[in-house]
């Protein structure tokens, strides 16, 4: 749908999607159909801009790397916490105060 050259062809692709996958993935197809007017506004823009709108691989890759870095840094920081005096008691106190 996103790569269709016109809104009309994209709508045809949406209908084909519903026919092919509507039974197996009914909820997902209905989401697309309900949101079509909002999604189709991308056809108000030239093809180069539309491509940027539906291509998120670079953004997703960046976010994936950030998540990985945050996980690793958090793991390193919290690994040192266990050396604090009375850490288990402190952790339990913090956990019960929520």
The first five atom37 places (N, CA, C, CB, O) and aatype in JSON, in Angstrom:
{
  "aatype": [20, 20, 20, 20, 20, 20, 20, 20, 20, 20, 20, 20, 20, 20, 20, 20, 20, 20, 20, 20, 20, 20, 20, 20, 20, 20, 20, 20, 20, 20, 20, 20, 20, 20, 20, 20, 20, 20, 20, 20, 20, 20, 20, 20, 20, 20, 20, 20, 20, 20, 20, 20, 20, 20, 20, 20, 20, 20, 20, 20, 20, 20, 20, 20, 20, 20, 20, 20, 20, 20, 20, 20, 20, 20, 20, 20, 20, 20, 20, 20, 20, 20, 20, 20, 20, 20, 20, 20, 20, 20, 20, 20, 20, 20, 20, 20, 20, 20],
  "atom_mask": [
    [1, 1, 1, 1, 1],
    [1, 1, 1, 1, 1],
    [1, 1, 1, 1, 1],
    [1, 1, 1, 1, 1],
    [1, 1, 1, 1, 1],
    [1, 1, 1, 1, 1],
    [1, 1, 1, 1, 1],
    [1, 1, 1, 1, 1],
    [1, 1, 1, 1, 1],
    [1, 1, 1, 1, 1],
    [1, 1, 1, 1, 1],
    [1, 1, 1, 1, 1],
    [1, 1, 1, 1, 1],
    [1, 1, 1, 1, 1],
    [1, 1, 1, 1, 1],
    [1, 1, 1, 1, 1],
    [1, 1, 1, 1, 1],
    [1, 1, 1, 1, 1],
    [1, 1, 1, 1, 1],
    [1, 1, 1, 1, 1],
    [1, 1, 1, 1, 1],
    [1, 1, 1, 1, 1],
    [1, 1, 1, 1, 1],
    [1, 1, 1, 1, 1],
    [1, 1, 1, 1, 1],
    [1, 1, 1, 1, 1],
    [1, 1, 1, 1, 1],
    [1, 1, 1, 1, 1],
    [1, 1, 1, 1, 1],
    [1, 1, 1, 1, 1],
    [1, 1, 1, 1, 1],
    [1, 1, 1, 1, 1],
    [1, 1, 1, 1, 1],
    [1, 1, 1, 1, 1],
    [1, 1, 1, 1, 1],
    [1, 1, 1, 1, 1],
    [1, 1, 1, 1, 1],
    [1, 1, 1, 1, 1],
    [1, 1, 1, 1, 1],
    [1, 1, 1, 1, 1],
    [1, 1, 1, 1, 1],
    [1, 1, 1, 1, 1],
    [1, 1, 1, 1, 1],
    [1, 1, 1, 1, 1],
    [1, 1, 1, 1, 1],
    [1, 1, 1, 1, 1],
    [1, 1, 1, 1, 1],
    [1, 1, 1, 1, 1],
    [1, 1, 1, 1, 1],
    [1, 1, 1, 1, 1],
    [1, 1, 1, 1, 1],
    [1, 1, 1, 1, 1],
    [1, 1, 1, 1, 1],
    [1, 1, 1, 1, 1],
    [1, 1, 1, 1, 1],
    [1, 1, 1, 1, 1],
    [1, 1, 1, 1, 1],
    [1, 1, 1, 1, 1],
    [1, 1, 1, 1, 1],
    [1, 1, 1, 1, 1],
    [1, 1, 1, 1, 1],
    [1, 1, 1, 1, 1],
    [1, 1, 1, 1, 1],
    [1, 1, 1, 1, 1],
    [1, 1, 1, 1, 1],
    [1, 1, 1, 1, 1],
    [1, 1, 1, 1, 1],
    [1, 1, 1, 1, 1],
    [1, 1, 1, 1, 1],
    [1, 1, 1, 1, 1],
    [1, 1, 1, 1, 1],
    [1, 1, 1, 1, 1],
    [1, 1, 1, 1, 1],
    [1, 1, 1, 1, 1],
    [1, 1, 1, 1, 1],
    [1, 1, 1, 1, 1],
    [1, 1, 1, 1, 1],
    [1, 1, 1, 1, 1],
    [1, 1, 1, 1, 1],
    [1, 1, 1, 1, 1],
    [1, 1, 1, 1, 1],
    [1, 1, 1, 1, 1],
    [1, 1, 1, 1, 1],
    [1, 1, 1, 1, 1],
    [1, 1, 1, 1, 1],
    [1, 1, 1, 1, 1],
    [1, 1, 1, 1, 1],
    [1, 1, 1, 1, 1],
    [1, 1, 1, 1, 1],
    [1, 1, 1, 1, 1],
    [1, 1, 1, 1, 1],
    [1, 1, 1, 1, 1],
    [1, 1, 1, 1, 1],
    [1, 1, 1, 1, 1],
    [1, 1, 1, 1, 1],
    [1, 1, 1, 1, 1],
    [1, 1, 1, 1, 1],
    [1, 1, 1, 1, 1]
  ],
  "atom_positions": [
    [[0.81, -1.19, 0.0], [0.0, 0.0, 0.0], [0.86, 1.26, 0.0], [-0.92, -0.01, 1.19], [0.63, 2.18, -0.78]],
    [[1.84, 1.29, 0.88], [2.66, 2.49, 1.02], [3.42, 2.82, -0.26], [3.64, 2.32, 2.17], [3.67, 3.98, -0.56]],
    [[3.77, 1.8, -1.0], [4.58, 2.03, -2.19], [3.74, 2.28, -3.44], [5.49, 0.86, -2.42], [4.28, 2.48, -4.53]],
    [[2.44, 2.27, -3.28], [1.57, 2.54, -4.43], [1.81, 3.97, -4.91], [0.07, 2.33, -4.06], [2.01, 4.87, -4.09]],
    [[1.8, 4.19, -6.22], [2.07, 5.53, -6.73], [0.93, 6.53, -6.48], [2.36, 5.45, -8.2], [1.16, 7.74, -6.47]],
    [[-0.29, 6.02, -6.28], [-1.42, 6.92, -6.06], [-2.27, 6.4, -4.9], [-2.27, 7.05, -7.33], [-2.19, 5.24, -4.51]],
    [[-3.08, 7.3, -4.37], [-4.0, 6.92, -3.29], [-4.98, 5.85, -3.78], [-4.76, 8.16, -2.77], [-5.3, 4.92, -3.04]],
    [[-5.46, 5.99, -5.0], [-6.44, 5.04, -5.54], [-5.86, 3.63, -5.59], [-6.89, 5.48, -6.93], [-6.52, 2.67, -5.2]],
    [[-4.63, 3.5, -6.07], [-3.99, 2.19, -6.11], [-3.73, 1.66, -4.71], [-2.68, 2.26, -6.9], [-3.82, 0.45, -4.47]],
    [[-3.41, 2.53, -3.8], [-3.2, 2.11, -2.41], [-4.5, 1.59, -1.81], [-2.66, 3.29, -1.56], [-4.5, 0.6, -1.08]],
    [[-5.62, 2.24, -2.12], [-6.92, 1.77, -1.63], [-7.25, 0.4, -2.21], [-8.02, 2.77, -1.99], [-7.84, -0.45, -1.52]],
    [[-6.88, 0.18, -3.45], [-7.07, -1.14, -4.06], [-6.24, -2.18, -3.31], [-6.69, -1.11, -5.56], [-6.72, -3.28, -3.03]],
    [[-5.01, -1.83, -2.98], [-4.14, -2.74, -2.21], [-4.73, -3.02, -0.83], [-2.72, -2.14, -2.07], [-4.64, -4.14, -0.33]],
    [[-5.33, -2.01, -0.21], [-5.96, -2.2, 1.09], [-7.12, -3.18, 0.98], [-6.45, -0.87, 1.66], [-7.3, -4.04, 1.85]],
    [[-7.91, -3.07, -0.08], [-9.01, -4.01, -0.3], [-8.47, -5.43, -0.5], [-9.85, -3.58, -1.53], [-9.02, -6.39, 0.03]],
    [[-7.4, -5.55, -1.27], [-6.77, -6.87, -1.49], [-6.23, -7.43, -0.18], [-5.62, -6.76, -2.53], [-6.34, -8.63, 0.07]],
    [[-5.66, -6.57, 0.64], [-5.17, -7.01, 1.95], [-6.31, -7.58, 2.77], [-4.49, -5.84, 2.7], [-6.18, -8.64, 3.39]],
    [[-7.43, -6.88, 2.78], [-8.59, -7.35, 3.53], [-9.11, -8.67, 3.02], [-9.68, -6.33, 3.47], [-9.48, -9.54, 3.81]],
    [[-9.15, -8.84, 1.7], [-9.62, -10.1, 1.12], [-8.69, -11.25, 1.45], [-9.75, -9.96, -0.39], [-9.14, -12.36, 1.74]],
    [[-7.39, -10.98, 1.39], [-6.42, -12.06, 1.6], [-6.23, -12.39, 3.08], [-5.1, -11.68, 0.99], [-6.17, -13.57, 3.44]],
    [[-6.12, -11.37, 3.94], [-5.74, -11.59, 5.34], [-6.83, -11.23, 6.34], [-4.53, -10.8, 5.64], [-6.65, -11.41, 7.55]],
    [[-7.97, -10.72, 5.86], [-9.03, -10.27, 6.75], [-9.55, -11.34, 7.7], [-10.15, -9.76, 5.95], [-9.95, -11.03, 8.82]],
    [[-9.55, -12.58, 7.27], [-10.01, -13.66, 8.15], [-9.01, -13.99, 9.23], [-10.3, -14.88, 7.34], [-9.37, -14.11, 10.4]],
    [[-7.77, -14.14, 8.84], [-6.72, -14.55, 9.78], [-6.28, -13.4, 10.68], [-5.52, -15.09, 9.02], [-5.96, -13.61, 11.85]],
    [[-6.25, -12.2, 10.15], [-5.78, -11.03, 10.91], [-6.84, -9.93, 10.9], [-4.45, -10.49, 10.33], [-6.57, -8.78, 10.56]],
    [[-8.04, -10.3, 11.28], [-9.2, -9.4, 11.18], [-8.98, -8.1, 11.95], [-10.45, -10.1, 11.71], [-9.28, -7.02, 11.44]],
    [[-8.48, -8.2, 13.17], [-8.31, -6.98, 13.97], [-7.31, -6.03, 13.33], [-7.84, -7.34, 15.37], [-7.55, -4.82, 13.28]],
    [[-6.2, -6.56, 12.84], [-5.18, -5.71, 12.21], [-5.73, -5.05, 10.95], [-3.93, -6.53, 11.86], [-5.52, -3.86, 10.73]],
    [[-6.44, -5.82, 10.13], [-7.0, -5.26, 8.9], [-8.03, -4.19, 9.23], [-7.64, -6.37, 8.04], [-8.07, -3.15, 8.57]],
    [[-8.87, -4.44, 10.23], [-9.87, -3.43, 10.62], [-9.2, -2.14, 11.09], [-10.79, -3.98, 11.73], [-9.68, -1.04, 10.81]],
    [[-8.08, -2.27, 11.81], [-7.34, -1.06, 12.24], [-6.91, -0.24, 11.05], [-6.1, -1.45, 13.09], [-7.07, 0.98, 11.03]],
    [[-6.36, -0.92, 10.05], [-5.93, -0.21, 8.83], [-7.13, 0.45, 8.16], [-5.24, -1.19, 7.86], [-7.05, 1.6, 7.74]],
    [[-8.23, -0.28, 8.06], [-9.4, 0.26, 7.37], [-9.98, 1.46, 8.12], [-10.46, -0.83, 7.21], [-10.35, 2.46, 7.5]],
    [[-10.07, 1.36, 9.45], [-10.61, 2.47, 10.24], [-9.73, 3.7, 10.16], [-10.78, 2.05, 11.69], [-10.23, 4.83, 10.16]],
    [[-8.43, 3.51, 10.1], [-7.49, 4.64, 10.1], [-7.1, 5.08, 8.69], [-6.24, 4.26, 10.88], [-6.23, 5.94, 8.53]],
    [[-7.73, 4.52, 7.68], [-7.28, 4.77, 6.32], [-7.28, 6.26, 5.95], [-8.15, 4.02, 5.36], [-6.33, 6.72, 5.32]],
    [[-8.29, 6.99, 6.33], [-8.34, 8.41, 5.96], [-7.12, 9.16, 6.51], [-9.63, 9.06, 6.48], [-6.55, 10.01, 5.83]],
    [[-6.73, 8.85, 7.74], [-5.56, 9.5, 8.32], [-4.28, 9.0, 7.66], [-5.5, 9.25, 9.83], [-3.38, 9.79, 7.37]],
    [[-4.19, 7.69, 7.43], [-2.99, 7.12, 6.81], [-2.81, 7.61, 5.38], [-3.06, 5.6, 6.83], [-1.69, 7.85, 4.92]],
    [[-3.91, 7.76, 4.68], [-3.85, 8.1, 3.26], [-3.42, 9.55, 3.02], [-5.2, 7.87, 2.61], [-3.15, 9.93, 1.89]],
    [[-3.35, 10.35, 4.07], [-2.9, 11.73, 3.88], [-1.47, 11.79, 3.37], [-3.01, 12.52, 5.19], [-1.03, 12.81, 2.83]],
    [[-0.74, 10.69, 3.53], [0.64, 10.67, 3.02], [0.68, 10.85, 1.5], [1.33, 9.37, 3.41], [1.69, 11.28, 0.96]],
    [[-0.43, 10.52, 0.82], [-0.46, 10.67, -0.64], [-0.61, 12.13, -1.06], [-1.59, 9.84, -1.22], [-0.61, 12.44, -2.25]],
    [[-0.74, 13.02, -0.08], [-0.74, 14.45, -0.38], [0.68, 14.96, -0.64], [-1.38, 15.24, 0.77], [0.88, 16.1, -1.04]],
    [[1.67, 14.1, -0.4], [3.08, 14.48, -0.52], [3.73, 13.77, -1.69], [3.84, 14.17, 0.78], [3.25, 12.73, -2.12]],
    [[4.83, 14.33, -2.21], [5.54, 13.67, -3.31], [6.16, 12.34, -2.86], [6.63, 14.6, -3.88], [6.36, 12.13, -1.66]],
    [[6.47, 11.46, -3.8], [7.0, 10.11, -3.48], [8.22, 10.11, -2.56], [7.35, 9.4, -4.74], [8.32, 9.26, -1.68]],
    [[9.14, 11.04, -2.75], [10.35, 11.04, -1.91], [10.01, 11.29, -0.44], [11.33, 12.11, -2.4], [10.59, 10.67, 0.45]],
    [[9.08, 12.18, -0.2], [8.68, 12.47, 1.18], [7.88, 11.3, 1.75], [7.84, 13.78, 1.25], [8.06, 10.93, 2.91]],
    [[7.02, 10.71, 0.93], [6.24, 9.54, 1.39], [7.17, 8.42, 1.81], [5.28, 9.04, 0.27], [6.91, 7.75, 2.81]],
    [[8.23, 8.22, 1.07], [9.16, 7.14, 1.4], [9.76, 7.35, 2.8], [10.29, 7.05, 0.35], [9.91, 6.4, 3.57]],
    [[10.08, 8.58, 3.12], [10.6, 8.88, 4.46], [9.55, 8.57, 5.53], [11.02, 10.35, 4.55], [9.89, 8.14, 6.63]],
    [[8.3, 8.8, 5.2], [7.23, 8.58, 6.17], [7.07, 7.1, 6.52], [5.91, 9.13, 5.64], [6.85, 6.76, 7.68]],
    [[7.17, 6.23, 5.54], [6.94, 4.82, 5.84], [8.21, 4.01, 6.03], [6.13, 4.21, 4.74], [8.14, 2.83, 6.36]],
    [[9.36, 4.61, 5.84], [10.61, 3.91, 6.07], [11.16, 4.3, 7.42], [11.64, 4.2, 4.95], [11.64, 5.42, 7.61]],
    [[11.08, 3.39, 8.37], [11.52, 3.71, 9.73], [12.7, 2.85, 10.16], [10.36, 3.53, 10.7], [13.07, 2.86, 11.34]],
    [[13.29, 2.11, 9.25], [14.38, 1.21, 9.63], [15.51, 1.94, 10.34], [14.92, 0.5, 8.4], [16.05, 1.43, 11.33]],
    [[15.89, 3.11, 9.85], [16.98, 3.84, 10.49], [16.6, 4.26, 11.91], [17.36, 5.08, 9.66], [17.41, 4.14, 12.83]],
    [[15.39, 4.73, 12.07], [14.93, 5.15, 13.4], [14.83, 3.95, 14.33], [13.56, 5.87, 13.3], [15.25, 4.01, 15.48]],
    [[14.27, 2.86, 13.82], [14.15, 1.65, 14.64], [15.53, 1.12, 15.04], [13.38, 0.57, 13.88], [15.72, 0.68, 16.18]],
    [[16.48, 1.14, 14.12], [17.83, 0.7, 14.43], [18.48, 1.57, 15.49], [18.69, 0.69, 13.18], [19.16, 1.07, 16.39]],
    [[18.27, 2.86, 15.39], [18.8, 3.79, 16.38], [18.2, 3.51, 17.76], [18.52, 5.26, 15.96], [18.92, 3.44, 18.76]],
    [[16.88, 3.34, 17.81], [16.21, 3.04, 19.08], [16.67, 1.7, 19.65], [14.7, 3.03, 18.89], [16.84, 1.57, 20.86]],
    [[16.87, 0.72, 18.79], [17.34, -0.59, 19.25], [18.72, -0.47, 19.9], [17.4, -1.6, 18.07], [18.98, -1.07, 20.94]],
    [[19.6, 0.32, 19.29], [20.93, 0.52, 19.85], [20.86, 1.27, 21.18], [21.82, 1.29, 18.87], [21.59, 0.95, 22.12]],
    [[19.98, 2.26, 21.27], [19.82, 2.97, 22.54], [19.32, 2.04, 23.64], [18.84, 4.14, 22.36], [19.83, 2.08, 24.76]],
    [[18.34, 1.22, 23.32], [17.82, 0.26, 24.32], [18.92, -0.67, 24.79], [16.65, -0.55, 23.74], [19.04, -0.96, 25.98]],
    [[19.72, -1.13, 23.85], [20.82, -2.04, 24.21], [21.83, -1.34, 25.11], [21.52, -2.58, 22.95], [22.26, -1.9, 26.12]],
    [[22.19, -0.12, 24.74], [23.15, 0.63, 25.56], [22.59, 0.91, 26.95], [23.52, 1.95, 24.88], [23.3, 0.76, 27.95]],
    [[21.34, 1.3, 27.02], [20.73, 1.56, 28.33], [20.68, 0.29, 29.18], [19.33, 2.13, 28.17], [20.92, 0.34, 30.38]],
    [[20.38, -0.82, 28.55], [20.36, -2.09, 29.28], [21.75, -2.4, 29.85], [19.89, -3.24, 28.35], [21.88, -2.75, 31.02]],
    [[22.77, -2.28, 29.01], [24.12, -2.61, 29.45], [24.62, -1.66, 30.54], [25.08, -2.56, 28.26], [25.22, -2.1, 31.52]],
    [[24.35, -0.38, 30.38], [24.77, 0.58, 31.4], [24.02, 0.32, 32.7], [24.53, 2.03, 30.93], [24.62, 0.32, 33.77]],
    [[22.72, 0.09, 32.61], [21.93, -0.21, 33.8], [22.44, -1.47, 34.49], [20.44, -0.37, 33.44], [22.54, -1.52, 35.72]],
    [[22.76, -2.47, 33.71], [23.28, -3.71, 34.29], [24.58, -3.47, 35.03], [23.49, -4.76, 33.18], [24.78, -3.98, 36.13]],
    [[25.48, -2.68, 34.45], [26.76, -2.38, 35.1], [26.57, -1.56, 36.37], [27.67, -1.63, 34.13], [27.22, -1.81, 37.39]],
    [[25.7, -0.58, 36.3], [25.47, 0.27, 37.48], [24.85, -0.54, 38.61], [24.56, 1.47, 37.12], [25.33, -0.49, 39.74]],
    [[23.82, -1.28, 38.31], [23.13, -2.03, 39.37], [23.96, -3.18, 39.89], [21.8, -2.55, 38.86], [23.75, -3.62, 41.02]],
    [[24.91, -3.68, 39.11], [25.79, -4.75, 39.6], [26.62, -4.25, 40.77], [26.71, -5.26, 38.47], [26.94, -5.02, 41.68]],
    [[26.98, -2.98, 40.77], [27.76, -2.4, 41.86], [26.93, -2.14, 43.11], [28.4, -1.13, 41.41], [27.49, -2.0, 44.2]],
    [[25.64, -2.06, 42.97], [24.78, -1.78, 44.11], [24.82, -2.9, 45.14], [23.36, -1.55, 43.65], [24.66, -2.64, 46.34]],
    [[25.02, -4.12, 44.7], [25.01, -5.24, 45.64], [26.17, -5.17, 46.62], [25.05, -6.57, 44.89], [26.16, -5.85, 47.64]],
    [[27.16, -4.34, 46.33], [28.28, -4.19, 47.27], [28.0, -3.15, 48.35], [29.54, -3.8, 46.51], [28.78, -3.0, 49.28]],
    [[26.88, -2.44, 48.23], [26.52, -1.46, 49.26], [26.18, -2.19, 50.55], [25.32, -0.59, 48.8], [25.59, -3.27, 50.52]],
    [[26.55, -1.62, 51.69], [26.17, -2.24, 52.96], [24.65, -2.31, 53.08], [26.78, -1.46, 54.16], [23.96, -1.34, 52.79]],
    [[24.15, -3.45, 53.51], [22.71, -3.66, 53.73], [21.87, -3.5, 52.46], [22.22, -2.69, 54.78], [20.7, -3.14, 52.54]],
    [[22.45, -3.77, 51.3], [21.74, -3.58, 50.04], [20.44, -4.38, 49.98], [22.63, -3.97, 48.88], [19.42, -3.86, 49.53]],
    [[20.47, -5.62, 50.41], [19.26, -6.45, 50.33], [18.14, -5.82, 51.14], [19.54, -7.89, 50.83], [17.0, -5.75, 50.67]],
    [[18.45, -5.35, 52.34], [17.45, -4.71, 53.18], [16.94, -3.42, 52.52], [18.02, -4.41, 54.58], [15.74, -3.17, 52.51]],
    [[17.85, -2.62, 51.96], [17.46, -1.38, 51.29], [16.56, -1.67, 50.1], [18.71, -0.6, 50.83], [15.53, -1.03, 49.92]],
    [[16.95, -2.64, 49.29], [16.16, -3.01, 48.11], [14.78, -3.46, 48.51], [16.86, -4.11, 47.31], [13.79, -3.08, 47.87]],
    [[14.68, -4.26, 49.55], [13.39, -4.73, 50.01], [12.53, -3.58, 50.53], [13.57, -5.77, 51.09], [11.32, -3.57, 50.31]],
    [[13.13, -2.62, 51.21], [12.41, -1.45, 51.69], [11.87, -0.63, 50.52], [13.33, -0.58, 52.58], [10.72, -0.2, 50.53]],
    [[12.7, -0.43, 49.52], [12.28, 0.34, 48.35], [11.14, -0.38, 47.63], [13.48, 0.57, 47.39], [10.16, 0.24, 47.23]],
    [[11.28, -1.68, 47.48], [10.26, -2.47, 46.78], [8.93, -2.45, 47.5], [10.72, -3.89, 46.62], [7.89, -2.49, 46.84]],
    [[8.93, -2.4, 48.84], [7.67, -2.41, 49.59], [7.04, -1.03, 49.7], [7.9, -2.97, 50.98], [5.87, -0.92, 50.04]],
    [[7.8, 0.01, 49.42], [7.25, 1.35, 49.57], [6.43, 1.79, 48.39], [8.36, 2.32, 49.79], [5.79, 2.84, 48.44]],
    [[6.43, 1.02, 47.32], [5.66, 1.41, 46.13], [4.21, 1.09, 46.29], [6.19, 0.72, 44.89], [3.41, 1.34, 45.39]]
  ]
}
